[in-house]
Every structure is written in C-alpha cells, then in structure tokens.
CSV table of C-alpha atoms in Angstrom, one decimal:
chain,number,residue,atom,x,y,z
A,1,MET,CA,1.6,-12.9,9.4
A,2,THR,CA,-0.3,-15.3,7.0
A,3,ALA,CA,1.7,-16.9,4.3
A,4,THR,CA,-0.2,-18.4,1.4
A,5,THR,CA,0.2,-20.6,-1.7
A,6,PHE,CA,0.9,-19.0,-5.0
A,7,ALA,CA,-2.5,-20.0,-6.4
A,8,GLU,CA,-4.2,-18.4,-3.4
A,9,ALA,CA,-2.1,-15.2,-3.8
A,10,GLN,CA,-2.9,-15.0,-7.5
A,11,ALA,CA,-6.6,-15.1,-6.7
A,12,TRP,CA,-6.3,-12.5,-3.9
A,13,ILE,CA,-4.2,-10.1,-6.1
A,14,VAL,CA,-6.6,-10.4,-9.1
A,15,SER,CA,-9.5,-9.6,-6.8
A,16,VAL,CA,-7.9,-6.7,-5.1
A,17,GLY,CA,-6.8,-5.2,-8.4
A,18,ARG,CA,-10.4,-5.1,-9.6
A,19,TRP,CA,-11.5,-3.6,-6.3
A,20,LEU,CA,-8.9,-0.9,-6.3
A,21,ASP,CA,-9.5,-0.1,-10.0
A,22,GLY,CA,-13.3,0.1,-9.3
A,23,LYS,CA,-12.5,2.7,-6.6
A,24,GLY,CA,-10.5,4.8,-9.1
A,25,TRP,CA,-7.3,4.1,-7.1
A,26,ALA,CA,-5.4,2.3,-9.9
A,27,PRO,CA,-5.5,4.5,-13.0
A,28,ALA,CA,-3.8,3.4,-16.2
A,29,THR,CA,-1.4,0.6,-15.2
A,30,SER,CA,-0.4,2.2,-11.8
A,31,GLY,CA,-0.2,0.4,-8.5
A,32,ASN,CA,1.4,-2.9,-7.5
A,33,TYR,CA,0.4,-5.6,-5.1
A,34,SER,CA,2.2,-8.5,-3.4
A,35,ALA,CA,1.8,-11.3,-0.9
A,36,ARG,CA,4.3,-13.4,1.1
A,37,LEU,CA,4.2,-17.1,0.0
A,38,ASP,CA,4.5,-20.1,2.2
A,39,ASP,CA,7.7,-21.3,0.4
A,40,GLY,CA,9.6,-18.1,1.3
A,41,SER,CA,9.1,-16.4,-2.1
A,42,PHE,CA,6.7,-13.5,-2.9
A,43,ALA,CA,3.8,-13.1,-5.4
A,44,VAL,CA,3.9,-9.7,-7.1
A,45,THR,CA,2.1,-8.0,-10.0
A,46,VAL,CA,3.8,-8.2,-13.4
A,47,SER,CA,5.1,-4.8,-14.6
A,48,GLY,CA,2.8,-2.7,-16.8
A,49,ARG,CA,-0.5,-4.6,-16.4
A,50,HIS,CA,-3.9,-2.9,-16.0
A,51,LYS,CA,-5.0,-3.6,-12.4
A,52,GLY,CA,-8.7,-3.8,-13.3
A,53,ARG,CA,-8.1,-6.5,-15.9
A,54,LEU,CA,-5.6,-8.7,-14.1
A,55,THR,CA,-5.6,-12.5,-14.6
A,56,PRO,CA,-3.6,-15.1,-12.7
A,57,ASP,CA,-1.0,-14.9,-15.5
A,58,ASP,CA,-0.4,-11.2,-14.4
A,59,VAL,CA,0.9,-12.3,-11.0
A,60,MET,CA,4.5,-13.7,-10.8
A,61,ARG,CA,6.9,-15.0,-8.2
A,62,VAL,CA,10.2,-13.4,-7.0
A,63,ASP,CA,12.7,-14.4,-4.4
A,64,ALA,CA,13.7,-12.4,-1.4
A,65,ALA,CA,16.2,-10.4,-3.5
A,66,GLY,CA,13.6,-9.5,-6.1
A,67,ALA,CA,14.8,-11.8,-8.8
A,68,SER,CA,12.2,-13.3,-11.1
A,69,LEU,CA,11.5,-17.0,-10.5
A,70,ASP,CA,9.4,-17.5,-13.7
A,71,GLY,CA,11.0,-15.3,-16.3
A,72,LYS,CA,8.4,-12.4,-16.0
A,73,LYS,CA,9.2,-8.8,-15.3
A,74,PRO,CA,8.2,-7.6,-11.8
A,75,SER,CA,6.9,-4.2,-11.0
A,76,ALA,CA,9.7,-1.6,-10.7
A,77,GLU,CA,8.7,-1.0,-7.1
A,78,THR,CA,9.1,-4.6,-6.0
A,79,ALA,CA,12.1,-3.5,-3.9
A,80,LEU,CA,9.8,-1.3,-1.7
A,81,HIS,CA,7.5,-4.3,-1.1
A,82,LEU,CA,10.4,-6.5,-0.1
A,83,ALA,CA,11.8,-3.9,2.2
A,84,LEU,CA,8.5,-3.9,4.1
A,85,TYR,CA,8.6,-7.7,4.4
A,86,THR,CA,12.1,-7.5,5.8
A,87,LEU,CA,11.2,-4.7,8.2
A,88,PHE,CA,8.1,-6.5,9.4
A,89,PRO,CA,8.3,-10.3,9.5
A,90,GLU,CA,4.6,-10.4,10.4
A,91,CYS,CA,3.7,-8.7,7.2
A,92,GLY,CA,1.8,-10.9,4.7
A,93,ALA,CA,0.6,-8.5,2.0
A,94,VAL,CA,1.4,-5.1,0.6
A,95,LEU,CA,-0.8,-2.8,-1.5
A,96,HIS,CA,0.0,0.4,-3.4
A,97,SER,CA,-2.8,2.7,-4.5
A,98,HIS,CA,-2.7,5.9,-6.7
A,99,SER,CA,-5.9,7.8,-5.9
A,100,ALA,CA,-6.1,11.5,-7.0
A,101,ALA,CA,-6.8,12.4,-3.4
A,102,ASN,CA,-3.8,10.7,-1.8
A,103,VAL,CA,-1.5,12.1,-4.5
A,104,GLY,CA,-3.0,15.6,-4.1
A,105,LEU,CA,-2.5,15.5,-0.3
A,106,SER,CA,1.1,14.4,-0.7
A,107,ARG,CA,1.8,17.2,-3.2
A,108,ALA,CA,0.3,19.9,-0.9
A,109,ALA,CA,2.4,22.1,1.4
A,110,TYR,CA,2.8,19.5,4.2
A,111,ALA,CA,6.2,18.6,5.6
A,112,GLY,CA,7.2,15.0,6.3
A,113,SER,CA,3.8,13.7,7.5
A,114,TYR,CA,0.1,14.3,7.7
A,115,SER,CA,-1.8,13.6,10.9
A,116,PHE,CA,-5.4,12.2,11.2
A,117,ALA,CA,-7.1,12.9,14.5
A,118,GLY,CA,-10.6,12.0,15.8
A,119,HIS,CA,-11.7,9.9,12.9
A,120,GLU,CA,-13.7,6.8,13.7
A,121,MET,CA,-11.8,5.1,10.8
A,122,LEU,CA,-8.6,5.2,12.9
A,123,LYS,CA,-10.0,2.1,14.6
A,124,ALA,CA,-9.5,0.2,11.3
A,125,LEU,CA,-5.7,0.5,11.7
A,126,PRO,CA,-4.1,-2.4,13.5
A,127,GLY,CA,-3.4,-1.8,17.1
A,128,ASN,CA,-5.5,1.4,17.4
A,129,PRO,CA,-8.7,0.7,19.4
A,130,THR,CA,-10.1,4.2,19.6
A,131,HIS,CA,-11.1,7.2,17.5
A,132,ASP,CA,-9.6,9.4,20.2
A,133,ALA,CA,-6.1,9.4,18.8
A,134,SER,CA,-3.8,11.1,16.3
A,135,VAL,CA,-2.0,9.0,13.8
A,136,ALA,CA,0.7,10.5,11.5
A,137,ILE,CA,1.2,9.0,8.0
A,138,PRO,CA,4.8,9.7,6.8
A,139,ILE,CA,5.4,11.4,3.5
A,140,VAL,CA,8.6,10.7,1.7
A,141,ASP,CA,9.9,12.4,-1.4
A,142,ASN,CA,9.7,10.5,-4.7
A,143,SER,CA,12.7,9.1,-6.5
A,144,GLN,CA,13.3,6.7,-9.5
A,145,ASP,CA,15.8,5.0,-7.2
A,146,MET,CA,13.9,2.7,-4.9
A,147,ALA,CA,16.9,2.5,-2.5
A,148,VAL,CA,16.7,6.2,-1.9
A,149,ILE,CA,13.0,5.9,-0.9
A,150,GLU,CA,13.6,2.8,1.2
A,151,ALA,CA,16.5,4.5,3.1
A,152,ALA,CA,14.4,7.6,3.8
A,153,ILE,CA,11.3,5.9,5.0
A,154,ALA,CA,12.5,2.8,6.9
A,155,PRO,CA,13.6,4.6,10.2
A,156,ARG,CA,10.2,6.3,10.4
A,157,LEU,CA,8.2,3.1,9.9
A,158,LEU,CA,10.1,1.6,12.8
A,159,ALA,CA,9.3,4.4,15.2
A,160,PRO,CA,7.0,3.5,18.2
A,161,GLY,CA,3.3,3.7,17.2
A,162,ALA,CA,4.0,4.1,13.5
A,163,ALA,CA,1.0,3.2,11.3
A,164,PRO,CA,1.3,0.5,8.6
A,165,ALA,CA,1.2,3.1,5.8
A,166,TYR,CA,3.1,5.8,4.1
A,167,LEU,CA,2.8,8.2,1.2
A,168,ILE,CA,5.3,8.9,-1.6
A,169,ARG,CA,5.0,12.5,-2.5
A,170,GLY,CA,3.2,12.9,-5.8
A,171,HIS,CA,3.1,9.2,-6.3
A,172,GLY,CA,0.8,7.2,-4.1
A,173,LEU,CA,0.0,5.3,-0.9
A,174,TYR,CA,1.6,2.1,0.5
A,175,GLY,CA,-0.3,0.1,3.1
A,176,TRP,CA,0.3,-3.4,4.5
A,177,GLY,CA,-1.0,-6.0,6.9
A,178,LYS,CA,-0.7,-9.5,8.3
A,179,ASP,CA,-2.7,-10.7,5.3
A,180,MET,CA,-4.4,-9.3,2.2
A,181,ALA,CA,-7.7,-8.5,4.1
A,182,GLU,CA,-5.8,-6.4,6.6
A,183,ALA,CA,-3.8,-4.6,3.9
A,184,GLU,CA,-7.1,-3.8,2.1
A,185,ARG,CA,-8.5,-2.5,5.3
A,186,VAL,CA,-5.5,-0.2,5.9
A,187,ILE,CA,-5.6,1.2,2.4
A,188,GLU,CA,-9.3,1.8,2.5
A,189,ALA,CA,-9.2,3.4,5.9
A,190,VAL,CA,-6.4,5.8,5.0
A,191,GLU,CA,-8.0,6.7,1.6
A,192,TRP,CA,-11.3,7.3,3.4
A,193,MET,CA,-9.7,9.6,5.9
A,194,ILE,CA,-8.0,11.6,3.2
A,195,ALA,CA,-11.3,12.0,1.4
A,196,ALA,CA,-13.0,13.0,4.6
A,197,GLU,CA,-10.3,15.6,5.4
A,198,LEU,CA,-10.8,17.1,1.9
A,199,ALA,CA,-14.6,17.2,2.3
A,200,GLU,CA,-14.2,18.9,5.7
A,201,ARG,CA,-12.0,21.6,4.2
A,202,SER,CA,-14.5,22.1,1.4
A,203,PHE,CA,-17.4,22.6,3.8
A,204,ARG,CA,-15.4,24.9,6.0
A,205,GLY,CA,-14.5,27.0,2.9
C-alpha cells in the first residue's frame, strides 16, 4: 500500500480522469476515483464532475466514515471505495470505469461472474504470473443502496485467489491496487480482456 499527500492524490486523480475519459470509459459525469492519504483520510472525486475535465478543485477529502472534510459533496459511491480500503489495508487507490463493453458484458446472461482464461493480459493482475490461468471477475447486482452492494460483494472479494476487480451489473467496473499505477493497470487489463472476448465472439460468428 502506498499512501500519499492530498496534493499528490489530486494530481493523480486529475490525470487518471483524463486518461479514462480519453478511452471512452467515463461518459458524461460517470465514474469515481479515490486514493488513500498519508494522514488516514481519503481523496475522492467530487460528485457530478466530468472526469475528462477534472481540476484539483474537483478532488476532495473524506474521513474513514465518508464524511466530507472540506464541505464538498463526495461521489455517491464513496462508501464502496471505503469498503475496499477496509477489506484490503494494502489498497492505496480505487478506480471505477463505465465502458460500454464492461456494462454490456455485465448485462448479458451470465450468472455471478465472468471468467477470463488464457489471456496474456492476466499477467497484469497482481499475484498472477502466467497467462495459463483462469480468473473469475465477480458480477453483483446493482442497487441505489451502497450497503446492499457492499454486503453482496465483500465475501466474494475475500475468497482465495480473488482478483482485485468486480463488476456491478449494468453499471460498471471497480478495480484497485496498492497505488494508482497498479489500479490503472488492473482496470486497463480487465477492460482489454473484455474487449478481446467480444472481438473473439465476433470473429467466431
């Protein structure tokens, strides 16, 4: 886990917002990003801000209970970020993307997870040294109540060998890592594998 100063987190979050928006993974004002700070608080995106046009003023601080420390309104999904920091003390950053591909996959007729097997990109996931593996990404039903999502997904994320990522059905992808660079790598790897699976299905007909 890498904790950081608020100024460093602001710069990282502004940068990652532009990157995700450039990929088409943050349409409208969707998505939210966070980082663990070295004083025990958390930097999170302010609610309702376009992620491709973030400035440092669009990043705020909350305490471990999700209460604003600077009078700004945090993203509605801040509770899901904080749940991950609680579950994984080594976690230093959390990202949430909304690509059409990940939403489409989560809405398709799959049960509680989708498995990726044989992809070279599996090696981008922490703790997975080979393509010769199968990794299941959990899919949890959406809810306007963050506590419902948290209760449904937490036991599955703690299972042995679980990947640092999950999908909310019809909503988007969460990925995290020890720092922002690792969280970016997780999100990009899972998004790439989803796109590759769709391409394979298209070629197979």
